mmCIF file of C-alpha atoms in Angstrom:
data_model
loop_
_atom_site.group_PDB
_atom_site.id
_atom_site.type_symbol
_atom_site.label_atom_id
_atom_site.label_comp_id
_atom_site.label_asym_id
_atom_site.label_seq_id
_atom_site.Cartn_x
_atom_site.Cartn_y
_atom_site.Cartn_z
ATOM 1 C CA UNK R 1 8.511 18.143 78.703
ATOM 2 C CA UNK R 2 7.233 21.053 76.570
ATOM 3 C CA UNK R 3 9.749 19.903 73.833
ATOM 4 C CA UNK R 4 7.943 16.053 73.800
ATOM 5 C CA UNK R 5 4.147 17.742 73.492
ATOM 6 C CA UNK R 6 5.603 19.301 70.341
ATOM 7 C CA UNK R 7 6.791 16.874 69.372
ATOM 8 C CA UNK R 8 3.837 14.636 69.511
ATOM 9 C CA UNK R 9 1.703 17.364 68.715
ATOM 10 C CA UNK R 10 3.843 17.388 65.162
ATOM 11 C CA UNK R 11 3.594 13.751 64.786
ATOM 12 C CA UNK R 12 -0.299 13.924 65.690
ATOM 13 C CA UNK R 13 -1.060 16.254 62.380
ATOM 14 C CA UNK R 14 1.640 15.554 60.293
ATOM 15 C CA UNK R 15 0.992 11.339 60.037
ATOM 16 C CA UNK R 16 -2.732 12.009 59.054
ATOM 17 C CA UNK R 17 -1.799 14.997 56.611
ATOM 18 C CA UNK R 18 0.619 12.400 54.770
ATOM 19 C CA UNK R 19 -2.126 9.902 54.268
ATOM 20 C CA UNK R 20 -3.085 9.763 50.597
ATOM 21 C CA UNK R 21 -7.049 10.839 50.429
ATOM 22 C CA UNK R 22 -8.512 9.083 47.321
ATOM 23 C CA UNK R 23 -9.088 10.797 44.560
ATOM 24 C CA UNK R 24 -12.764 10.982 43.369
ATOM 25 C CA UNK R 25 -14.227 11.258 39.924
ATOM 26 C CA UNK R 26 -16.484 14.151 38.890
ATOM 27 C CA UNK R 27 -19.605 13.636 38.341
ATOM 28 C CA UNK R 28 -20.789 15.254 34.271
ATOM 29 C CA UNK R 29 -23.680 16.555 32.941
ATOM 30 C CA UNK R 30 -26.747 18.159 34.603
ATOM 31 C CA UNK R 31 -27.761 18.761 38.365
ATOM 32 C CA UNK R 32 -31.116 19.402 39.974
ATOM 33 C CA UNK R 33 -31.527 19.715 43.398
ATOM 34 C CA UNK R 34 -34.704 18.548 45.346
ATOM 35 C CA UNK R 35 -35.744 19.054 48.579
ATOM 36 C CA UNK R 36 -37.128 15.719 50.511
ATOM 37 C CA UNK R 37 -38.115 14.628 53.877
ATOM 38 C CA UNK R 38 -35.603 12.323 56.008
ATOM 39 C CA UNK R 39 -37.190 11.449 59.551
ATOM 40 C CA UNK R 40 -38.878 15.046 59.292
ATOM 41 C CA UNK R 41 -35.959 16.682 58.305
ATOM 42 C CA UNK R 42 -35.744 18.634 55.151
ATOM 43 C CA UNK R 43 -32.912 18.106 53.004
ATOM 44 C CA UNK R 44 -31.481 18.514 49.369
ATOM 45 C CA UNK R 45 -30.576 16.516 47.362
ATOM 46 C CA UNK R 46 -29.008 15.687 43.911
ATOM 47 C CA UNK R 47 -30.203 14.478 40.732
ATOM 48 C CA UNK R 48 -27.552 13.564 38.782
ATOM 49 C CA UNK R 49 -27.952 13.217 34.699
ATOM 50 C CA UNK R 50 -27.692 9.887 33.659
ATOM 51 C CA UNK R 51 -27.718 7.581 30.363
ATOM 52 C CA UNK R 52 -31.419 6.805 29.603
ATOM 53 C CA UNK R 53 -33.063 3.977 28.483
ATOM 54 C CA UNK R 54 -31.772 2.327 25.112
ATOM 55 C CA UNK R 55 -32.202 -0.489 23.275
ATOM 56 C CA UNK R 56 -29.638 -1.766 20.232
ATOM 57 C CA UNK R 57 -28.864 -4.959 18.073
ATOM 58 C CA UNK R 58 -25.734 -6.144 18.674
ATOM 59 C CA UNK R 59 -23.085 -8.421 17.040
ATOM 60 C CA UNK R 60 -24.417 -11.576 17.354
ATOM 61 C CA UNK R 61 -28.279 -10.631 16.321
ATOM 62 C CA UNK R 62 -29.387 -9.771 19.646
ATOM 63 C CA UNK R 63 -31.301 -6.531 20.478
ATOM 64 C CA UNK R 64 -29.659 -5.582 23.975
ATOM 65 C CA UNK R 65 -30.788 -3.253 26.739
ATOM 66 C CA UNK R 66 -29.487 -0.157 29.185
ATOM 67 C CA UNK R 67 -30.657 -3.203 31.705
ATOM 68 C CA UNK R 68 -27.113 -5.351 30.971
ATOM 69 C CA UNK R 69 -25.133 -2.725 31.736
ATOM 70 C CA UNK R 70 -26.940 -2.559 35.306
ATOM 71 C CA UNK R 71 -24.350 -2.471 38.124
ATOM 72 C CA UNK R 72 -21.792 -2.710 36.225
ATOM 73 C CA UNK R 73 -18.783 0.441 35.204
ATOM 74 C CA UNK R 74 -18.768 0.776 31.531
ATOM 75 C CA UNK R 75 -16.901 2.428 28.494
ATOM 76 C CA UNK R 76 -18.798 3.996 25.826
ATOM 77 C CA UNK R 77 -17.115 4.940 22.022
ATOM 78 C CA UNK R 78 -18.255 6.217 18.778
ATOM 79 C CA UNK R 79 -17.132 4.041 15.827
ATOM 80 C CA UNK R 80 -17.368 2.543 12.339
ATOM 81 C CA UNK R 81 -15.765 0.094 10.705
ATOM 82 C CA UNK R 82 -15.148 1.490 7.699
ATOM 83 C CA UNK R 83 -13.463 4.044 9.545
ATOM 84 C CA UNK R 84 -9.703 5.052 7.892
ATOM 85 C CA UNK R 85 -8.492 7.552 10.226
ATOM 86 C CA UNK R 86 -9.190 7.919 14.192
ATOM 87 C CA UNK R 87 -11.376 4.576 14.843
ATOM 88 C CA UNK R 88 -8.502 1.925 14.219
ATOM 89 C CA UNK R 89 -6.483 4.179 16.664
ATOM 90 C CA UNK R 90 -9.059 4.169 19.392
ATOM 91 C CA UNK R 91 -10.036 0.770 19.343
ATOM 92 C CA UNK R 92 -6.468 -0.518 19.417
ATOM 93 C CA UNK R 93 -5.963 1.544 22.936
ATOM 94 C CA UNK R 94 -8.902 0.320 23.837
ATOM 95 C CA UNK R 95 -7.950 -3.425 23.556
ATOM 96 C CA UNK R 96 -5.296 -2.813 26.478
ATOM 97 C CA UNK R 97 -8.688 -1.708 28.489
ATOM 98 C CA UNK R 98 -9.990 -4.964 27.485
ATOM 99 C CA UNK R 99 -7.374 -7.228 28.602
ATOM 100 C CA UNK R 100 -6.908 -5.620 31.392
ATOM 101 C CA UNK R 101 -10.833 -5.940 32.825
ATOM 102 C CA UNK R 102 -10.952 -9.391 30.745
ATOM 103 C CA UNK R 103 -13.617 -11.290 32.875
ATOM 104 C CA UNK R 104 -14.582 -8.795 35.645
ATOM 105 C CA UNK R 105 -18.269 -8.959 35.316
ATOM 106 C CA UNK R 106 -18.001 -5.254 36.806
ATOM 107 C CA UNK R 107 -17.163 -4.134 33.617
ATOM 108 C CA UNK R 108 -18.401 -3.661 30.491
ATOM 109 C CA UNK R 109 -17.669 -1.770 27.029
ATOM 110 C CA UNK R 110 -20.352 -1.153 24.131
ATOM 111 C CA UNK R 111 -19.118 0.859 20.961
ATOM 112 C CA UNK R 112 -21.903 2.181 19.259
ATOM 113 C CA UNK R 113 -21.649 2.512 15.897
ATOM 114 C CA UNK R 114 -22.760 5.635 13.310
ATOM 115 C CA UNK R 115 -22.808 3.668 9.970
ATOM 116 C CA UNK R 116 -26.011 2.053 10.396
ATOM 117 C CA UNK R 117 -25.934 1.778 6.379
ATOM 118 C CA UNK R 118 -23.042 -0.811 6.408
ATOM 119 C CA UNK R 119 -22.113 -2.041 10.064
ATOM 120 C CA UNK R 120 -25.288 -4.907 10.049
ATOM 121 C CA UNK R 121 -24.284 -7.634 12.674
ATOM 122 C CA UNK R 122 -22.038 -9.546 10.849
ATOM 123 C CA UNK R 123 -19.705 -6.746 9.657
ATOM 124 C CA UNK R 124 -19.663 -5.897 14.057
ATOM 125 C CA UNK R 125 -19.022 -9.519 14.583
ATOM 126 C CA UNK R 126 -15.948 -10.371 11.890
ATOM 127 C CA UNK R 127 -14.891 -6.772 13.636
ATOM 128 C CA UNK R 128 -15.036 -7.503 16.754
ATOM 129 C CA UNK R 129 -13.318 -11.064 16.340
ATOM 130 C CA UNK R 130 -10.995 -9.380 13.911
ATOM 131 C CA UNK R 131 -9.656 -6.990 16.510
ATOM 132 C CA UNK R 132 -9.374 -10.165 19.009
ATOM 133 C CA UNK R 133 -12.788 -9.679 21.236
ATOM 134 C CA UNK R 134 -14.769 -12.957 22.740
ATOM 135 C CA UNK R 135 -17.282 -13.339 25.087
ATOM 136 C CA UNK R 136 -19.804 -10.600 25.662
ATOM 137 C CA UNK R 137 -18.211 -8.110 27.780
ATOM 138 C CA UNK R 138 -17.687 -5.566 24.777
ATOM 139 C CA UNK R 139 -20.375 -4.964 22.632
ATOM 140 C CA UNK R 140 -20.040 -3.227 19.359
ATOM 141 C CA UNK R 141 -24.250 -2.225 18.388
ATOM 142 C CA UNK R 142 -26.178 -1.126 15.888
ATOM 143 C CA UNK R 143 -29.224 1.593 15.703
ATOM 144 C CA UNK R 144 -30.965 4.851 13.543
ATOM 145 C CA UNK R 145 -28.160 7.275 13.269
ATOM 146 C CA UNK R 146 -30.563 9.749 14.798
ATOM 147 C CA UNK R 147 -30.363 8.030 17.920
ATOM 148 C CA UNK R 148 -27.098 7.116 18.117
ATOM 149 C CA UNK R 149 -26.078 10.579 17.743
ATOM 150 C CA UNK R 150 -28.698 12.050 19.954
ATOM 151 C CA UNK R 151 -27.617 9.973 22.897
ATOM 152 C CA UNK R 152 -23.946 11.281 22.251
ATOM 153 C CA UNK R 153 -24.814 14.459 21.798
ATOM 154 C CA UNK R 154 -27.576 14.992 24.682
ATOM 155 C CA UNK R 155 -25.510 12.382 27.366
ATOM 156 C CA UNK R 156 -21.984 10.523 26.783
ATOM 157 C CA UNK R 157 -19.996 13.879 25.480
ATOM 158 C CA UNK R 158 -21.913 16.126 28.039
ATOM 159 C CA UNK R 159 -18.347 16.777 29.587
ATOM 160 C CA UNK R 160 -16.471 17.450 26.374
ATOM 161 C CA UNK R 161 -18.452 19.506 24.235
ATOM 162 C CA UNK R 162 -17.591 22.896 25.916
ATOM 163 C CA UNK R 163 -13.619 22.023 26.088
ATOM 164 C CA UNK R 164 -13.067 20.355 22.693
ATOM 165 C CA UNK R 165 -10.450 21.883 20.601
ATOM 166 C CA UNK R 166 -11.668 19.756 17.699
ATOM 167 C CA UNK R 167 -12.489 21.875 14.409
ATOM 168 C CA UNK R 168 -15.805 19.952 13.958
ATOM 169 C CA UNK R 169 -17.894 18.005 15.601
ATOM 170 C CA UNK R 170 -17.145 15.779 18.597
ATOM 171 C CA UNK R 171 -18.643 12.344 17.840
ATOM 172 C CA UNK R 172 -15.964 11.276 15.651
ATOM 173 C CA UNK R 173 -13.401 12.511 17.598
ATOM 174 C CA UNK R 174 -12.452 9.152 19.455
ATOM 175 C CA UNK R 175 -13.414 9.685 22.818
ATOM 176 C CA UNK R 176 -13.961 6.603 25.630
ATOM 177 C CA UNK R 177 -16.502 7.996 28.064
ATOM 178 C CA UNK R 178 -16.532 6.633 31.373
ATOM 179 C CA UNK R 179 -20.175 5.744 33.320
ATOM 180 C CA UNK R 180 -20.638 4.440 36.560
ATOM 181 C CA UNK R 181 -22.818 1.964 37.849
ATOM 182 C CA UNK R 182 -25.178 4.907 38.388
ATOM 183 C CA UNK R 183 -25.145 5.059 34.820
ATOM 184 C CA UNK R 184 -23.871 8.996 35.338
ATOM 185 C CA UNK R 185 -20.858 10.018 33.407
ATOM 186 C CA UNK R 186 -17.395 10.029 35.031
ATOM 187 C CA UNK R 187 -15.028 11.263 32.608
ATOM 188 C CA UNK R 188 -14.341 11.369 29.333
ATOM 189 C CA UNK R 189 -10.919 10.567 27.986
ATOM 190 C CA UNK R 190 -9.100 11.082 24.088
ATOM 191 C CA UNK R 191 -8.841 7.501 23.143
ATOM 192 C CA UNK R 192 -6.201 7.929 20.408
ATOM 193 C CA UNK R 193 -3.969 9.300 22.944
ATOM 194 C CA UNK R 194 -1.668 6.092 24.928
ATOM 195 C CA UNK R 195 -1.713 7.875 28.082
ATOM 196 C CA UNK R 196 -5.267 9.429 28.715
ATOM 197 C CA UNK R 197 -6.307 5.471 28.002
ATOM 198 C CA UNK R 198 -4.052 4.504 31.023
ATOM 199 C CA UNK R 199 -5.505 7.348 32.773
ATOM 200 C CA UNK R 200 -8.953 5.607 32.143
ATOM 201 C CA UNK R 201 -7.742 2.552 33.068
ATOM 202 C CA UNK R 202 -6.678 4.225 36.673
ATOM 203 C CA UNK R 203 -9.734 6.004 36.596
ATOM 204 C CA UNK R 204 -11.874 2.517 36.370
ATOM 205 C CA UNK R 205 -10.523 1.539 39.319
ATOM 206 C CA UNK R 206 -10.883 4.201 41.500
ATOM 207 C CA UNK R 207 -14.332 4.019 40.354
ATOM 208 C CA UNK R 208 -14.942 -0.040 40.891
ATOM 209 C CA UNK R 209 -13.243 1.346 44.518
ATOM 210 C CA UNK R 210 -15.452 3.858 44.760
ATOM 211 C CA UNK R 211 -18.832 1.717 44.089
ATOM 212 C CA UNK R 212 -17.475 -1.216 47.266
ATOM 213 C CA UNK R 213 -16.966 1.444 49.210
ATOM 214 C CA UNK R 214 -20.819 2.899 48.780
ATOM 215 C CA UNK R 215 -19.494 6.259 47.334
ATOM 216 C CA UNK Y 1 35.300 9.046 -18.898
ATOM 217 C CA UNK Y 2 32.699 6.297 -19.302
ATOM 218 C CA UNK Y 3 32.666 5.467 -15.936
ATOM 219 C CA UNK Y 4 32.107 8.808 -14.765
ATOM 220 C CA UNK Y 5 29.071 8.978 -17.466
ATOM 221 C CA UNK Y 6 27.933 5.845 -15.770
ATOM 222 C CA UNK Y 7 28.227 7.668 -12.370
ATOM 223 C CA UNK Y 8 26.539 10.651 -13.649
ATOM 224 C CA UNK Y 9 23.620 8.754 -15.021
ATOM 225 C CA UNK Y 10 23.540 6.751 -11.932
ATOM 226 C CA UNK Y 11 23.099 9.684 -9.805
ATOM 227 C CA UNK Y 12 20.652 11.506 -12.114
ATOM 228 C CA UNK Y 13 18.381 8.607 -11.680
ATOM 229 C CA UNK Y 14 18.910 8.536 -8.312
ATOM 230 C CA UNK Y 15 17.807 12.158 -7.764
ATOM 231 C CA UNK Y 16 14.787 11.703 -10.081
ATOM 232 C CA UNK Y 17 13.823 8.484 -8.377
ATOM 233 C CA UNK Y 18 13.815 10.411 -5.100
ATOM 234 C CA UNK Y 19 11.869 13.330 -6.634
ATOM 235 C CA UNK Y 20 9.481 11.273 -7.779
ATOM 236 C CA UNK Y 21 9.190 9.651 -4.055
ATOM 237 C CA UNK Y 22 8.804 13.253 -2.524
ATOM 238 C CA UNK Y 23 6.575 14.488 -5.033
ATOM 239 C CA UNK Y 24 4.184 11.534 -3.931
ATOM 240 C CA UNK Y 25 4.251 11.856 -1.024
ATOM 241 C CA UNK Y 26 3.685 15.497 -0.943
ATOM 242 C CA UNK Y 27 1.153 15.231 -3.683
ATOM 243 C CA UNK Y 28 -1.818 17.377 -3.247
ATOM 244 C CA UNK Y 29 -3.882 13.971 -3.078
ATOM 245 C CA UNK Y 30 -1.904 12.062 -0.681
ATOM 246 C CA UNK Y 31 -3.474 9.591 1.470
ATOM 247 C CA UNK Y 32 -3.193 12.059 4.728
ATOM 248 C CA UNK Y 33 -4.728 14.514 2.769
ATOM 249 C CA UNK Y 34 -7.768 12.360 1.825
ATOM 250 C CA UNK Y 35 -7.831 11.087 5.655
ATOM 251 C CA UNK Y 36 -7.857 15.117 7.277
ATOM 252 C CA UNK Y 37 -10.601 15.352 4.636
ATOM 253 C CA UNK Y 38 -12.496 12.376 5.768
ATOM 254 C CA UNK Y 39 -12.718 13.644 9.335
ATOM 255 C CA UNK Y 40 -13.589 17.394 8.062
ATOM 256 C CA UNK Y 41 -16.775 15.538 6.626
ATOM 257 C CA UNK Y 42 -17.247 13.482 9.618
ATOM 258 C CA UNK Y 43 -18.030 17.049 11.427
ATOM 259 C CA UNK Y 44 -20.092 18.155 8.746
ATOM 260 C CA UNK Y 45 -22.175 14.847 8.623
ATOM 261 C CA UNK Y 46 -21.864 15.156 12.542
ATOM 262 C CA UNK Y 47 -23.709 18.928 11.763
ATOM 263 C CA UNK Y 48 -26.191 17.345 8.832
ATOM 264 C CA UNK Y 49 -27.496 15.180 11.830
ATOM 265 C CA UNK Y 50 -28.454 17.650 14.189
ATOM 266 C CA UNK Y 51 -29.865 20.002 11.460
ATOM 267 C CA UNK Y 52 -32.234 16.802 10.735
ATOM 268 C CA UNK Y 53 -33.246 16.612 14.415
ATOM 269 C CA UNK Y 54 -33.301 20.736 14.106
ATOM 270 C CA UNK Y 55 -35.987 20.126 11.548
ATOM 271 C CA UNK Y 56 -37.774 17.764 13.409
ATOM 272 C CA UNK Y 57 -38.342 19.597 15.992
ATOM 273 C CA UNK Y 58 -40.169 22.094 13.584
ATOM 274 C CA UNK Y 59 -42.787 19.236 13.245
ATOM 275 C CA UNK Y 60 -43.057 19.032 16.601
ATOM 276 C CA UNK Y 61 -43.431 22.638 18.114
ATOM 277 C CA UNK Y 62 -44.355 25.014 15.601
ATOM 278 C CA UNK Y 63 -46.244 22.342 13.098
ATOM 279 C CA UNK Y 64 -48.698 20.845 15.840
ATOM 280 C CA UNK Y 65 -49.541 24.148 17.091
ATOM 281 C CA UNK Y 66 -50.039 25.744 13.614
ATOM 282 C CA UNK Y 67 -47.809 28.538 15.037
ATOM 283 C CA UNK Y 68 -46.457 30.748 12.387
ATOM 284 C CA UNK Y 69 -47.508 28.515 9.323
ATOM 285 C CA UNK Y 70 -49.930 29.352 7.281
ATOM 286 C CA UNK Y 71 -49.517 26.798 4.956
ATOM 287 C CA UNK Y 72 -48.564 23.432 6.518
ATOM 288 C CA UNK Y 73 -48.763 21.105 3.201
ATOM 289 C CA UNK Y 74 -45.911 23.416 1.998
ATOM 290 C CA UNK Y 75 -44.001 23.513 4.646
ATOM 291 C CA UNK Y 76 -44.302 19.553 5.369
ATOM 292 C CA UNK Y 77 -43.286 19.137 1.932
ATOM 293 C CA UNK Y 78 -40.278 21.290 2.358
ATOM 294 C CA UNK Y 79 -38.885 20.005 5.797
ATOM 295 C CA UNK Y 80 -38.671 16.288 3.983
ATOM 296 C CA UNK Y 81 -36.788 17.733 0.916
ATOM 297 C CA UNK Y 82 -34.794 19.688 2.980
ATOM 298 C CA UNK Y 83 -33.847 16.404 5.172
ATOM 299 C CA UNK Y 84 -33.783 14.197 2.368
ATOM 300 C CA UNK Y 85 -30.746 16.607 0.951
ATOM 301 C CA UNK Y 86 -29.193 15.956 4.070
ATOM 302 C CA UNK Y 87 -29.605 11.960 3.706
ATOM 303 C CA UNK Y 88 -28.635 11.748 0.548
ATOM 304 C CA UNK Y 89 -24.903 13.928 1.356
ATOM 305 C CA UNK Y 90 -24.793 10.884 4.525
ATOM 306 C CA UNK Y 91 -25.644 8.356 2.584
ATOM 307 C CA UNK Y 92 -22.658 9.147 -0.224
ATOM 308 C CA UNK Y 93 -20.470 9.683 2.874
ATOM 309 C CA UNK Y 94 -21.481 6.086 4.045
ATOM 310 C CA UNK Y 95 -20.881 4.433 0.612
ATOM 311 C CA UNK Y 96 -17.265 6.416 0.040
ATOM 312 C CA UNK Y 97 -16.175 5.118 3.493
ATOM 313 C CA UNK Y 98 -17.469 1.426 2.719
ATOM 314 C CA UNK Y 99 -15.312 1.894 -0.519
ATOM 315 C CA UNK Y 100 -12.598 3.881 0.216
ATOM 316 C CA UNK Y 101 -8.994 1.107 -0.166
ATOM 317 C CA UNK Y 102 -7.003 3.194 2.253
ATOM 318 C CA UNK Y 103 -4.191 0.444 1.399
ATOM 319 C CA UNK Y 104 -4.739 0.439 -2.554
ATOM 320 C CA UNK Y 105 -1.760 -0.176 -4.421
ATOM 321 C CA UNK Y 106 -2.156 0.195 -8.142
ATOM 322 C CA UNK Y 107 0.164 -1.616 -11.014
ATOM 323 C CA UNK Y 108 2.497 1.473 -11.569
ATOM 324 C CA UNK Y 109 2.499 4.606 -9.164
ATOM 325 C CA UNK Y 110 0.691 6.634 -11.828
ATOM 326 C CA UNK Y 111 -2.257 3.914 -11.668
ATOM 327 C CA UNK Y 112 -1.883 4.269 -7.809
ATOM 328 C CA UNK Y 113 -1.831 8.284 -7.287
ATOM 329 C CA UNK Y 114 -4.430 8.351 -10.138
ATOM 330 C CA UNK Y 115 -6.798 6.346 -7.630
ATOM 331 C CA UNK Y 116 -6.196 8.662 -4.734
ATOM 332 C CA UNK Y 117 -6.849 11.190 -6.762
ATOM 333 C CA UNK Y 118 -10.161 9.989 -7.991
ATOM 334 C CA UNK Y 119 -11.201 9.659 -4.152
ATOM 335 C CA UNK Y 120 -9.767 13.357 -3.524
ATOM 336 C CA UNK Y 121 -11.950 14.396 -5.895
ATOM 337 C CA UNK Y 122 -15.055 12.848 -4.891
ATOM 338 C CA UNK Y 123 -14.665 14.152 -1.168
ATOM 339 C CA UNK Y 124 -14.252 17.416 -2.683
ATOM 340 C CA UNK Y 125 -17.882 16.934 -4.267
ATOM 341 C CA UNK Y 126 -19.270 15.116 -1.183
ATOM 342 C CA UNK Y 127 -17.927 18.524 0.565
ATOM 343 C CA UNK Y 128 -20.014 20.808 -1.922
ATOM 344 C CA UNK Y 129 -22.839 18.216 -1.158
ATOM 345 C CA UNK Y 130 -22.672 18.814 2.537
ATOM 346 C CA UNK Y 131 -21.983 22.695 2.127
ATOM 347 C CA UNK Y 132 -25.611 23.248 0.236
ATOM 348 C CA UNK Y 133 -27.628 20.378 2.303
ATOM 349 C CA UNK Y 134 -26.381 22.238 5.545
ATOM 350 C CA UNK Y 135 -27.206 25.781 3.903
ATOM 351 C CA UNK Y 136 -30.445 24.483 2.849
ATOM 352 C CA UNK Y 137 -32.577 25.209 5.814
ATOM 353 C CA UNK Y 138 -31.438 28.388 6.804
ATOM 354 C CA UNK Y 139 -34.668 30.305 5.415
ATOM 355 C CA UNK Y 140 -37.154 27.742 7.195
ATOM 356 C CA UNK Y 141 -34.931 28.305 10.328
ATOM 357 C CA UNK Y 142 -34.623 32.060 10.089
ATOM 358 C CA UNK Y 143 -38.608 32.039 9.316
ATOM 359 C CA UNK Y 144 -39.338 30.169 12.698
ATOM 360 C CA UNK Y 145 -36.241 31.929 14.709
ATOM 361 C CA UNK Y 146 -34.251 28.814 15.057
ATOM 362 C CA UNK Y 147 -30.532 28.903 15.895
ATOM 363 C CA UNK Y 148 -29.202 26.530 13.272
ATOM 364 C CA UNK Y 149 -26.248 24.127 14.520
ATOM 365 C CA UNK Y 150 -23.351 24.863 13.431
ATOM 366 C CA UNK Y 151 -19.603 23.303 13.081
ATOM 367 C CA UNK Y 152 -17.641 23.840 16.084
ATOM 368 C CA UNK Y 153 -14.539 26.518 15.340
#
């Protein structure tokens, strides 16, 4: 008798133990925490950084908004297509991203780029259909380098600034930065390297999990 | 005997041709060697940025409040030369990358490594460009106590 309560006993905290707990994406950037009333309870809560409010022209003419991107995952990149060395690298790992999420209207990508001089619309668009993109659902934009940069600087690359190895700066570096549907940053991955794009591509959809499961 | 000559000559060609190939390849202007540079300039036009917003913000929290200038015509007129040294290093950058034939292939070799070496050389001034743009400011930032941005080690 006192063998079989081990026995289920064993079986009780082993089976749940063995279940696979989801893994869940960090959240970058800065925190605040606020106090607020629930049904006359105090309690605190998180403010999470997110991307602010932008507004670029895109390949096909058309000034677009932080508002498309709206409840949708997306991956953000630093570019120009000019761009000898890192940029055809990146953008040809991040094609397999592409085909992958081709027509899930849950995702989006947007590659900004930071030759404002020479990328005008129709140097994104022969790009963009160059490299093999259609549709909408990646959009290659334009806008003052100042901004560009600030927004990279102050809010994609919050999370790779400190741990860069690189010997310069970090927006031509090639990363693919990860947002949520929050618009807060997820993760931030090397896009010239094959396998920390497939570890993107898991990580987008843990996070599409993530979002139907209300976090 | 003259087919060994033949050999011989054969073989010295051979060797030369292959020295030739290596010497390319390891040439001091060498396409990888122009590309390493490239991205070395990317970080310093990365840095030239945020030394422009740097000197913006100047403008914006010392200029307003007249704190520490005395004369604010001069000092104006120096924060727009001081960013306009940083445009004009970017805006070289921007028309060597629009220009740059990573895939040139000259007529001859010569005609080919002389054109990488042209574009070696002309990162190598676009490098001196950056170096003094960046350098620039460093007396209007140590006059206001700014921590100038620098290149990540």
């Amino acid at each position: 008798m006192m063998k079989r309560i081990i026995y289920l006993f064993l079986i009780a905290v082993i089976i749940p133990a063995c279940k696979e707990t989801p893994r869940k994406l960090p959240i970058f950037g800065n925190r605040q925490a606020v106090n607020r009333m629930v049904d006359g309870k105090k309690i605190v809560d998180t403010i999470y950084q997110t991307i602010p409010a932008f507004s670029f022209i895109n390949q096909d003419s058309v000034t677009i908004s932080n508002h498309l991107f709206d409840g949708k995952i997306y991956v953000a990149d630093f570019f120009f297509t000019s761009c000898p060395s890192i940029c055809p690298v990146m953008h040809r790992n991040l094609m397999k991203v592409y085909e992958k999420f081709k027509g899930n209207n849950e995702v989006m990508l947007l590659s900004h780029s930071i030759d404002y001089k020479y990328d005008v619309a129709h140097v994104l668009k022969s790009y963009a259909t160059k490299l093999g993109v259609t549709g909408s659902q990646w959009q290659f934009v334009r806008g003052p380098k100042e901004r560009i940069y600030g927004l990279a600087k102050n809010n994609y690359l919050v999370s790779v600034g400190e741990d860069s190895r690189a010997p310069g700066g970090y927006v031509h570096q090639g990363y693919l930065v990860l947002v949520d549907k929050d618009k807060r940053v997820r993760g931030a991955y090397d896009g010239t390297k094959a396998e920390q794009v497939e570890q993107l591509m898991s990580d987008m959809d843990i996070l599409l999990t993530e979002t139907k499961q209300g976090k | 005997m003259n087919r060994t000559i033949t050999y011989r000559l054969a073989l010295a060609s051979l060797l030369s041709l292959m020295a030739a190939c290596t010497e390319q390849a390891k040439g001091p202007d060498s396409r990888k060697q122009i590309l390493e540079k490239h991205d070395q300039l990317m970080a310093k036009s990365e840095q030239a940025m945020s030394i422009k917003m740097q000197l913006d913000t100047i403008k914006l929290s010392h200029f307003l409040t007249g704190h520490l200038i005395t004369d604010t015509l001069a000092t104006s007129k120096e924060i727009i030369r001081l960013k306009h040294l940083l445009s004009e290093a970017d805006d070289k950058m921007e028309d060597w990358m629009h220009n740059y034939r990573p895939d040139y292939k000259g007529k001859s070799a010569e005609e080919t490594n002389a054109y990488f070496k042209k574009e070696a050389d002309k990162l190598n001034s676009l490098d001196s460009d950056y170096k003094n743009a960046i350098a620039a400011p460093n007396e209007l930032f140590a006059k206001f106590h700014i921590q100038t941005t620098s290149a990540k080690k």
